[in-house]
C-alpha atoms as a printed R data frame, in Angstrom:
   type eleno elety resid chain resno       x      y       z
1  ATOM     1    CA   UNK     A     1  86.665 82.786  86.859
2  ATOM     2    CA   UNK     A     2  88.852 79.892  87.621
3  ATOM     3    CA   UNK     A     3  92.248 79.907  89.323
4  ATOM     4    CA   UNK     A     4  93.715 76.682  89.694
5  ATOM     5    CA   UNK     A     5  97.056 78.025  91.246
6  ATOM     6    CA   UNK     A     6  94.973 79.518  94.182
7  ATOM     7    CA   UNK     A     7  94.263 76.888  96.942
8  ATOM     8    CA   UNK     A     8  93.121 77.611 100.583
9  ATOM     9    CA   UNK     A     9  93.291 74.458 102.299
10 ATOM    10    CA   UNK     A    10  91.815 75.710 106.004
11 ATOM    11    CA   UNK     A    11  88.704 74.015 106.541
12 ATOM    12    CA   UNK     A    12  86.130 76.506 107.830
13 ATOM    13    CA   UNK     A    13  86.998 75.619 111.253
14 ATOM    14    CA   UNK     A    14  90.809 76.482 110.792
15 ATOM    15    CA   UNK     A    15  90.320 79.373 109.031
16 ATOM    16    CA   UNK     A    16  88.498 81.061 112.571
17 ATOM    17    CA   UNK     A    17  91.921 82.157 113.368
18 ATOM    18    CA   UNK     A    18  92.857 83.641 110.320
19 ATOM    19    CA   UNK     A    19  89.510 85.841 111.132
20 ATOM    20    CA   UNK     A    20  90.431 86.409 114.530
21 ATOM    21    CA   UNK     A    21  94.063 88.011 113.219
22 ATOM    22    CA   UNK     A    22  92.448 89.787 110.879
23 ATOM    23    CA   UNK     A    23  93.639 88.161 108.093
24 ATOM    24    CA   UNK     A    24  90.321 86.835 106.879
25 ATOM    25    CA   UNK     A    25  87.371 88.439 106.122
26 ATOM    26    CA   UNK     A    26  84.106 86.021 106.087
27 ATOM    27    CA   UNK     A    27  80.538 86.355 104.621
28 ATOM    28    CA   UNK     A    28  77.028 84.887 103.424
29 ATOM    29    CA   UNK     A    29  75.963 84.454 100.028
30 ATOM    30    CA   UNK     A    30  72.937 85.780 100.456
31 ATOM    31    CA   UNK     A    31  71.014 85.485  97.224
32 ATOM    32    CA   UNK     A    32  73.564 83.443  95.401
33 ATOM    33    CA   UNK     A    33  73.369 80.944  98.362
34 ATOM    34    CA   UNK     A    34  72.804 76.867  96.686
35 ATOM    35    CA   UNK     A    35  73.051 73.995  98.400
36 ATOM    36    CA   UNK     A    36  76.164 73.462  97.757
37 ATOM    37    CA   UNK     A    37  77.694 76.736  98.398
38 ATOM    38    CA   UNK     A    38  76.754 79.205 101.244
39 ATOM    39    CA   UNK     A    39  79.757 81.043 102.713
40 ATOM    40    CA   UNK     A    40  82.651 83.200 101.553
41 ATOM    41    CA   UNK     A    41  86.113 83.913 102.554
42 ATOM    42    CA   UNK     A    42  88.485 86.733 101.153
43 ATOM    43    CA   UNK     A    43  92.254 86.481 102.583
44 ATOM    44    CA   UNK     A    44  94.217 89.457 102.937
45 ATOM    45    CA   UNK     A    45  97.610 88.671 100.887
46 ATOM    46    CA   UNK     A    46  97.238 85.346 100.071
47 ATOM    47    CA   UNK     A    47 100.207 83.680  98.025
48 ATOM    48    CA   UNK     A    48  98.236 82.623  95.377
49 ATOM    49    CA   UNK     A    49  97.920 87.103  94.358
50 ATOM    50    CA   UNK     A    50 101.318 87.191  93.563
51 ATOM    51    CA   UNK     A    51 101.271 84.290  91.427
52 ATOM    52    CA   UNK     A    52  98.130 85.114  89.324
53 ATOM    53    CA   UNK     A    53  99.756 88.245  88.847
54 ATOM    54    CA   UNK     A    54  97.544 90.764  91.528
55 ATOM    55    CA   UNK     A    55  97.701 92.992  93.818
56 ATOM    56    CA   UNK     A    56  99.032 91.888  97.025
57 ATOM    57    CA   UNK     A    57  97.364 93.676  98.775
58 ATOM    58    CA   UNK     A    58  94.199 92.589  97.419
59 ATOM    59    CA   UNK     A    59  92.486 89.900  99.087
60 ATOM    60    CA   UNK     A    60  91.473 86.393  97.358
61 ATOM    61    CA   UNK     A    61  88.213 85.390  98.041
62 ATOM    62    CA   UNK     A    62  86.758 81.422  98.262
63 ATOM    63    CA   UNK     A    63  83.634 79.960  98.355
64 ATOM    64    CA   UNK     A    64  83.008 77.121 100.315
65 ATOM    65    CA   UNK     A    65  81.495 73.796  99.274
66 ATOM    66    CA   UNK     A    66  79.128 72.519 101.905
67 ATOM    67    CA   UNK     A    67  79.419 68.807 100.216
68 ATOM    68    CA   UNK     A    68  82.655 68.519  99.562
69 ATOM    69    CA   UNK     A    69  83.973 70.507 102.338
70 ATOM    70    CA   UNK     A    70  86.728 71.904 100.010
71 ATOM    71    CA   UNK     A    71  87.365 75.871  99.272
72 ATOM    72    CA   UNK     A    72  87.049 77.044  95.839
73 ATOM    73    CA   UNK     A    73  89.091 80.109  94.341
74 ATOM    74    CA   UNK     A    74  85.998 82.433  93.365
75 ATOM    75    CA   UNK     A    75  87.821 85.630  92.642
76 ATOM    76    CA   UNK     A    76  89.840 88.867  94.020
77 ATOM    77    CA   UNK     A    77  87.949 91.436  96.041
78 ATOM    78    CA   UNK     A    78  88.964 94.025  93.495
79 ATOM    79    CA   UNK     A    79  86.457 92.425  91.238
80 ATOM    80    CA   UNK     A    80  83.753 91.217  93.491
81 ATOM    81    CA   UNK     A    81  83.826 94.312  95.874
82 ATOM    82    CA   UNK     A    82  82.222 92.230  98.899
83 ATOM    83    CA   UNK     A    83  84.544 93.923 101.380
């Protein structure tokens, strides 16, 4: 699923506070790991809910592109139940 209106732009060593607050949750793939994309982050209440027309009090989860350094929206924990 793509969400264009959902953008975290922490790189993964900003978003360590976020974790530390408890306003981030972070993960491995596991077996869906590529080389491009190895990590996960859900946020709890992130703007981007509201605007999609969630939950806010769901959490939006990213994936993280190891090339391009970049987050990309991957989907709401609702859906992907990683939390």
């Amino acid at each position: 699923l793509e969400y264009p209106q959902c953008k975290a732009q922490h790189t993964w060593q900003s978003s360590r506070p976020l974790q530390v607050d408890g306003k981030a949750e972070t993960g491995g793939l596991g077996g869906l790991t590529t080389c491009e994309f190895e990590v996960w982050m859900c946020m709890k209440g992130h703007a981007c809910l509201a605007a999609v027309g969630a939950s806010t009090l769901d959490y939006m989860c990213y994936v993280y592109n190891e090339i391009q350094h970049t987050w990309r929206a991957w989907g709401f924990d609702s859906e992907l139940r990683i939390l």
